[in-house]
mmCIF file of C-alpha atoms in Angstrom:
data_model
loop_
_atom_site.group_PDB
_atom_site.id
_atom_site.type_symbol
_atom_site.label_atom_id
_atom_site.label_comp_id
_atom_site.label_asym_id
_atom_site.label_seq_id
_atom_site.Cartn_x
_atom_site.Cartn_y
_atom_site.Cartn_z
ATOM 1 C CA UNK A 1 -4.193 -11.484 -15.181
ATOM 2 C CA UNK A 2 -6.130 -8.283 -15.961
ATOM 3 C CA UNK A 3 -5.057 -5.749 -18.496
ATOM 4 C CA UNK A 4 -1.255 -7.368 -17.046
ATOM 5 C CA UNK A 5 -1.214 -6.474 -13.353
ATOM 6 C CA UNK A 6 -3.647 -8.169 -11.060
ATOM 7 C CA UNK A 7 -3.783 -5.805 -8.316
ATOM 8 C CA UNK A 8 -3.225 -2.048 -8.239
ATOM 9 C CA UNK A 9 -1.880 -0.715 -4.316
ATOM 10 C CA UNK A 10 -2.490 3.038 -3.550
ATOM 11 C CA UNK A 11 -0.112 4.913 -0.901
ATOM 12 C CA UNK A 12 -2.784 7.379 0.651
ATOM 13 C CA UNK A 13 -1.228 10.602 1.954
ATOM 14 C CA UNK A 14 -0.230 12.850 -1.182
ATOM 15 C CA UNK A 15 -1.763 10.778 -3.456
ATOM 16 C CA UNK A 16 -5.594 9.983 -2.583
ATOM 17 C CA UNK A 17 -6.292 13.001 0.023
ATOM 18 C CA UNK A 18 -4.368 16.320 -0.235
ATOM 19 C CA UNK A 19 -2.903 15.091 3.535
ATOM 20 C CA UNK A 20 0.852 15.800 2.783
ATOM 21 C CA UNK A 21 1.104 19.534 2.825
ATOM 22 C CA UNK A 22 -1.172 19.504 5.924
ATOM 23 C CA UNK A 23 1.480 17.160 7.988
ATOM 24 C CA UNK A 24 4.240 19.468 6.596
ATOM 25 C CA UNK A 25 2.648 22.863 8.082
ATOM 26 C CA UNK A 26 2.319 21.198 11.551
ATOM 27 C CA UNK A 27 5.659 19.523 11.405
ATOM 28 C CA UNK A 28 7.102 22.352 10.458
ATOM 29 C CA UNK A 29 6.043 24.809 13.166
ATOM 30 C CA UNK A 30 6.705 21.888 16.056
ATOM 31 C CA UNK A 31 10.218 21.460 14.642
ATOM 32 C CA UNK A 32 10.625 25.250 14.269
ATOM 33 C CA UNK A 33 9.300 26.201 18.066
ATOM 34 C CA UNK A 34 11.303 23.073 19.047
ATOM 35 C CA UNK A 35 15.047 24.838 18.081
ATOM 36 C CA UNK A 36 15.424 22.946 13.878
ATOM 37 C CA UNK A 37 14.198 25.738 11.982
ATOM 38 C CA UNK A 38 12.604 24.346 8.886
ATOM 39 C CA UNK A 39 10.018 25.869 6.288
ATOM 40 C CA UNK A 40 7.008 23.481 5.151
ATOM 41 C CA UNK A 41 8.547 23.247 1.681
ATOM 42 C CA UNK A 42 11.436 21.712 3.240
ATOM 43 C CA UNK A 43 9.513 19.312 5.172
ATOM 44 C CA UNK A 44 7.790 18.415 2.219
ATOM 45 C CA UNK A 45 10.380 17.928 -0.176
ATOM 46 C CA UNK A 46 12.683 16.470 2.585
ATOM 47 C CA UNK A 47 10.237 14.284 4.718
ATOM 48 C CA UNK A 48 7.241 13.510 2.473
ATOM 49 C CA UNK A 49 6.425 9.964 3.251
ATOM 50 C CA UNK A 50 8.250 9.414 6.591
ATOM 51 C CA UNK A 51 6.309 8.633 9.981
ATOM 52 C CA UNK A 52 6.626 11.761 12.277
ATOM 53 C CA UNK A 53 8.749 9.133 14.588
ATOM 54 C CA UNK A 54 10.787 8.361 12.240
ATOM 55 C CA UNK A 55 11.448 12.297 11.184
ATOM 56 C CA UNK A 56 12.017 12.871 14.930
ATOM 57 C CA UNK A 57 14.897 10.507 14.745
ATOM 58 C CA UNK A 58 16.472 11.841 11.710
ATOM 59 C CA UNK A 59 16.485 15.464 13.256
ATOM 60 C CA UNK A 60 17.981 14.549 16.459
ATOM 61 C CA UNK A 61 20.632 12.522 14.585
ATOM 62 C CA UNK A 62 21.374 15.302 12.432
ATOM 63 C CA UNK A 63 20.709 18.372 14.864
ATOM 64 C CA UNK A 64 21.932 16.582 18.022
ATOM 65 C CA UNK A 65 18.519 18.151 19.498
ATOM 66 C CA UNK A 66 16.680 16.243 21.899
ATOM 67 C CA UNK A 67 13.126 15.980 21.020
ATOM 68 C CA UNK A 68 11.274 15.181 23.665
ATOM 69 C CA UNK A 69 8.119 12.448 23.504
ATOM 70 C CA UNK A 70 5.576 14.539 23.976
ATOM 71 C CA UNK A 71 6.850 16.155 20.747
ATOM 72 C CA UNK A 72 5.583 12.953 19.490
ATOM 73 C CA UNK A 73 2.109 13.038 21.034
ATOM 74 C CA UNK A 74 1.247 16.735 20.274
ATOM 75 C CA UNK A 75 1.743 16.387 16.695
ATOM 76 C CA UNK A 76 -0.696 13.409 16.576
ATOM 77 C CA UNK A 77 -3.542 14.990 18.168
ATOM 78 C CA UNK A 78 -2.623 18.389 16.342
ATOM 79 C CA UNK A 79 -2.148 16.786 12.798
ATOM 80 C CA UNK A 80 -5.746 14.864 13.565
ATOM 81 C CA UNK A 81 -7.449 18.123 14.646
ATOM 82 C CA UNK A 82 -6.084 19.954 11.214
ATOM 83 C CA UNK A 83 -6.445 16.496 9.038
ATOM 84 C CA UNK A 84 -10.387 16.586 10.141
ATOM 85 C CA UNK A 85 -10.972 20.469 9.716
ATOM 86 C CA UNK A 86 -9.129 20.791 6.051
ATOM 87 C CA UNK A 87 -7.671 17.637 4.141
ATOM 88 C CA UNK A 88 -9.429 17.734 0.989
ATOM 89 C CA UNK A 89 -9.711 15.065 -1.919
ATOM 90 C CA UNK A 90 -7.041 14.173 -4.458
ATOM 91 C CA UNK A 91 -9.459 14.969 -7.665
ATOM 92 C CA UNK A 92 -10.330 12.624 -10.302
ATOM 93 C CA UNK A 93 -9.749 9.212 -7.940
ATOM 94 C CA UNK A 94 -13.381 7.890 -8.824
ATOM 95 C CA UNK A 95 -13.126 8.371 -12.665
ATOM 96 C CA UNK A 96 -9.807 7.042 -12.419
ATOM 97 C CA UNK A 97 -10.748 4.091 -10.412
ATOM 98 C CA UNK A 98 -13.802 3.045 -13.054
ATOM 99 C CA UNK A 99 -11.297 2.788 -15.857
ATOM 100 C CA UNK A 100 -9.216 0.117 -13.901
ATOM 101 C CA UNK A 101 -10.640 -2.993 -13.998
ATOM 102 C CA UNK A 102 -7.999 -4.765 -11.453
ATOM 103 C CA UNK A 103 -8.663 -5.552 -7.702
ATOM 104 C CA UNK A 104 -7.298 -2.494 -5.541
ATOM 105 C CA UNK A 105 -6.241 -1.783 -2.248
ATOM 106 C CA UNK A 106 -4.391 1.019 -0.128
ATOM 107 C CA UNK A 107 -1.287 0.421 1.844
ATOM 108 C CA UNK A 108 -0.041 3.493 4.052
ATOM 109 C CA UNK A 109 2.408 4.882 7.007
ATOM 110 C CA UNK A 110 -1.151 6.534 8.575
ATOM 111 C CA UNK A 111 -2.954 4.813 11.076
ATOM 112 C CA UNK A 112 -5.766 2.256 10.565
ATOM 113 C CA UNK A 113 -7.859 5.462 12.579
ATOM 114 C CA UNK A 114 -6.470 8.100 10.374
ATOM 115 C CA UNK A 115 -6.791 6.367 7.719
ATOM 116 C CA UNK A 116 -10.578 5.831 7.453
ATOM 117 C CA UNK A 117 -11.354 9.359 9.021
ATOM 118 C CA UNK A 118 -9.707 10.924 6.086
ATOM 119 C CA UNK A 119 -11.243 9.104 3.359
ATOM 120 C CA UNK A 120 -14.551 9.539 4.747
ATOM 121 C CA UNK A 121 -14.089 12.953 4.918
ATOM 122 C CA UNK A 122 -13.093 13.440 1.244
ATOM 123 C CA UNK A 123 -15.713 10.646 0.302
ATOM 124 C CA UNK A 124 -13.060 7.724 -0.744
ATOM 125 C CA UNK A 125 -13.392 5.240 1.715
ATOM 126 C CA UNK A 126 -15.868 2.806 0.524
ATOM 127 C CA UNK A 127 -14.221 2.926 -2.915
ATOM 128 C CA UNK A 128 -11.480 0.442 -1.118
ATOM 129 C CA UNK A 129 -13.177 -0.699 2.070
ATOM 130 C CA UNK A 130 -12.173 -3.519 3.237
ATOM 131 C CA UNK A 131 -8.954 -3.425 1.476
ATOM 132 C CA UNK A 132 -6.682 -0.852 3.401
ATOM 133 C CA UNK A 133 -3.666 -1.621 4.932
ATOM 134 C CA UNK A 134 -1.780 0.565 7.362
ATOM 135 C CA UNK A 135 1.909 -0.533 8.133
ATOM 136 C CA UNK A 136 1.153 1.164 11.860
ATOM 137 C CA UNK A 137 -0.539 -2.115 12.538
ATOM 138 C CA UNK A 138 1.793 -4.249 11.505
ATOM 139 C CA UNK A 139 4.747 -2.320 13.774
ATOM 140 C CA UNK A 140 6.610 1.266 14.757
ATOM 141 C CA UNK A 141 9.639 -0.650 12.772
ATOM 142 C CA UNK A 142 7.818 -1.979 9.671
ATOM 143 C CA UNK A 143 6.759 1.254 8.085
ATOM 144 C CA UNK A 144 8.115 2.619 4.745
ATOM 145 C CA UNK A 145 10.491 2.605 3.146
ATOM 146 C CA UNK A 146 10.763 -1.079 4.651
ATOM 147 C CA UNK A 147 8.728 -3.295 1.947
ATOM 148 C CA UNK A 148 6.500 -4.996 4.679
ATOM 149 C CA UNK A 149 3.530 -3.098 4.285
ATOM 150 C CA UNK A 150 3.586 -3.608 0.553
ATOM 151 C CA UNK A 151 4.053 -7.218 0.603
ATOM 152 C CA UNK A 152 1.488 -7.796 3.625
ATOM 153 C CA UNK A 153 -0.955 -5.877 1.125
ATOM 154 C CA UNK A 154 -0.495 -8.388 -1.684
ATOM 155 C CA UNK A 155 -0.310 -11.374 0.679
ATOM 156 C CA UNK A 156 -4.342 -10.003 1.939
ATOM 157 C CA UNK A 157 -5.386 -9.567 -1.641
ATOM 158 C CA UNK A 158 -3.393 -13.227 -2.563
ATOM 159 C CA UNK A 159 -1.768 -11.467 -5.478
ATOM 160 C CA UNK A 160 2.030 -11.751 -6.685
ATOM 161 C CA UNK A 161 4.442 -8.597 -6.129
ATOM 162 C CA UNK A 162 5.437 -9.103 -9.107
ATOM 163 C CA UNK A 163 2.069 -8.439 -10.749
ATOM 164 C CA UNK A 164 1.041 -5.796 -8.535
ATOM 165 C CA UNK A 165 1.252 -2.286 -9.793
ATOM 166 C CA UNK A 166 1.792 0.745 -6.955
ATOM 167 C CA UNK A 167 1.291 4.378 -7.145
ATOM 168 C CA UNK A 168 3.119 6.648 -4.559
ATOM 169 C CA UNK A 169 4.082 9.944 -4.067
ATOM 170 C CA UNK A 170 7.605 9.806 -1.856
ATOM 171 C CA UNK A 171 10.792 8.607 -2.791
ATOM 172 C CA UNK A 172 10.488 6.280 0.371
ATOM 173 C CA UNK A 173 6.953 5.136 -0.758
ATOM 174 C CA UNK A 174 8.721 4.123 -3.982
ATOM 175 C CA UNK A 175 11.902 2.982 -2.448
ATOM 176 C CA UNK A 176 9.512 0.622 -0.135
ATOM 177 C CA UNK A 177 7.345 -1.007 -3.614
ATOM 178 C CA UNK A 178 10.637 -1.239 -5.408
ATOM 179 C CA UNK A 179 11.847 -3.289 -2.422
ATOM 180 C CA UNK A 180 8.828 -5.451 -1.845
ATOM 181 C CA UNK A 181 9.245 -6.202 -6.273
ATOM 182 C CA UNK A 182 6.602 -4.258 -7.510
ATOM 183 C CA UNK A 183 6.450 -1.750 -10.824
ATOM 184 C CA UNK A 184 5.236 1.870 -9.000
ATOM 185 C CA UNK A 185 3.960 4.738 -10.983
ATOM 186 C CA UNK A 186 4.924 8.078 -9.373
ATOM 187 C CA UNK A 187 2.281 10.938 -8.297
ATOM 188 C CA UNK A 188 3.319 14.766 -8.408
ATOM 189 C CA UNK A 189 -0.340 16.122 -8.050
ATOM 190 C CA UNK A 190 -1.102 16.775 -4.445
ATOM 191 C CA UNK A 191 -0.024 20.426 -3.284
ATOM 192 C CA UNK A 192 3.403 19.478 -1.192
ATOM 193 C CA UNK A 193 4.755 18.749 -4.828
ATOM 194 C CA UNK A 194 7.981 20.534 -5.668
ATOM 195 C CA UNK A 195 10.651 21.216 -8.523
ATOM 196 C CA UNK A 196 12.514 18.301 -8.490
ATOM 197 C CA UNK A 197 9.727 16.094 -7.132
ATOM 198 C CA UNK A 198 9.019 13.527 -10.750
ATOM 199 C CA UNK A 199 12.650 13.556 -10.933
ATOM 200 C CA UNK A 200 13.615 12.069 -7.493
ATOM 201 C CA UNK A 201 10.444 10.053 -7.734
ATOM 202 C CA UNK A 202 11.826 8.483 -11.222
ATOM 203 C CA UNK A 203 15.400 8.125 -9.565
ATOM 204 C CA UNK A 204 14.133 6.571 -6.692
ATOM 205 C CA UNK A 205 12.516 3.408 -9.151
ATOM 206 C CA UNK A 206 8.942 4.939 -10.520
ATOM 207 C CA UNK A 207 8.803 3.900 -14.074
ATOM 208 C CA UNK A 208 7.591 6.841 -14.960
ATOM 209 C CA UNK A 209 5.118 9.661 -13.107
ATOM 210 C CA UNK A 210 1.687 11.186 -13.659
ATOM 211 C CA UNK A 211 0.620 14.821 -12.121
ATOM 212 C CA UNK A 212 -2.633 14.301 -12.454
ATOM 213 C CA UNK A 213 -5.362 10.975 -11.590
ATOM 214 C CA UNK A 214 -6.799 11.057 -15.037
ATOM 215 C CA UNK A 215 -3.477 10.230 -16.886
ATOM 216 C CA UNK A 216 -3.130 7.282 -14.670
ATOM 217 C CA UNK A 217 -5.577 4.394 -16.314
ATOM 218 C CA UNK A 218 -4.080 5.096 -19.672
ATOM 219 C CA UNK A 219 -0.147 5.210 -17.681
ATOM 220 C CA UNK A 220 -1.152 1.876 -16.189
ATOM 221 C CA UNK A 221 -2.477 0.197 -19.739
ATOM 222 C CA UNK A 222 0.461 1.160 -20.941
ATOM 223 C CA UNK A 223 3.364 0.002 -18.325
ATOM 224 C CA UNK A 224 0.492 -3.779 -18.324
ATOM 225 C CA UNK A 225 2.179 -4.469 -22.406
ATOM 226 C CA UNK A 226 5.794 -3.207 -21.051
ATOM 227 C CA UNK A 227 6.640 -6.124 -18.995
ATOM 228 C CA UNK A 228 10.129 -5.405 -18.708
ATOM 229 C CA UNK A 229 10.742 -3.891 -15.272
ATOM 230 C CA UNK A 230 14.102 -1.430 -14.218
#
């Protein structure tokens, strides 16, 4: 075992690339035009790590508003357009990623296609190429906050859950590792972060949360001698 954890899984959205508060500004207006009024602080602090499917569902449960499926399809090709004109890095990944010595890998609600455009934008993906997972491709039903993307992720990189090490941004992301038997560390330090964001993070089973990528080597050291696990 390295340093205590043998492999360290990063969501991507909101916690690699600056992807989260991009989603919310699309979703937002769709939602809005569509008859659910919502701001993109809402979306954010009410929808951060949920498929666009799945925060289709919700709404018409909750709303009792039909949203049609081309709802579905025009915030893909909308949220691709703005993803590839303006999501921007998470600062500090590469610094942070030379002071942890563990295998890595990323495991994420975006598509396998999403995915890789992204992090080639913002200059991350050969940092984890091969190694990144999307739950997309393992089924519509599968994504987070089931565990199956988490646990398919450790499976490829033939590594325990319960010495892998996650760090996630949502409460579903966290809900998800927490379910699949993993420690997570909690991120606050993409810009859809809001008030009560580290505490709902921490409530939802993240040890304990970092705001910024270069607190995280020293964060992960640290949990590695603290076996015990909440």
């Amino acid at each position: 075992m390295s340093n205590g954890f043998d492999l360290i899984i990063f969501d991507c959205d909101g916690v690699l690339v600056d992807s989260e508060i991009i989603a919310a500004q699309v979703e937002s207006k769709l939602l809005t035009d569509a008859g659910y009024p919502i701001s993109t602080e809402e979306m954010g602090e009410r929808f951060s790590g949920m498929t666009w499917r799945n925060i289709l569902f919700e709404v018409e449960r909750e709303a009792s508003i039909p949203l049609s499926a081309s709802l579905l399809d025009k915030s893909e090709k909308l949220l691709d357009l703005a993803l590839a004109n303006d999501v921007q890095a998470i600062s500090g990944v590469p610094q942070a990623l030379s002071r942890l010595p563990m295998p890595r890998c990323i495991c994420s609600n975006s598509s396998s296609a999403r995915l890789e455009m992204m992090l080639t934008k913002v200059g991350y993906f050969k940092l984890f190429a091969p190694n990144i997972f999307s739950a997309k491709d393992l089924g519509a039903d599968r994504v987070k906050p089931k565990p199956d993307i988490f646990l398919h992720g450790a499976k490829q990189m033939n590594v325990s859950p319960a010495n892998t090490i996650v760090v996630e941004d949502s409460v579903h992301g966290v809900q998800a590792a927490r379910a699949a038997g993993m420690r997570v560390i909690g991120f606050t330090g993409a810009s859809h972060t809001y008030p009560s964001h580290a505490d709902r993070l921490t409530d939802a089973g993240a040890e304990t949360v970092v705001s910024r990528m270069a607190e995280l080597p020293g964060v992960v050291m640290a949990l590695a001698e603290w076996d015990g696990v909440l």
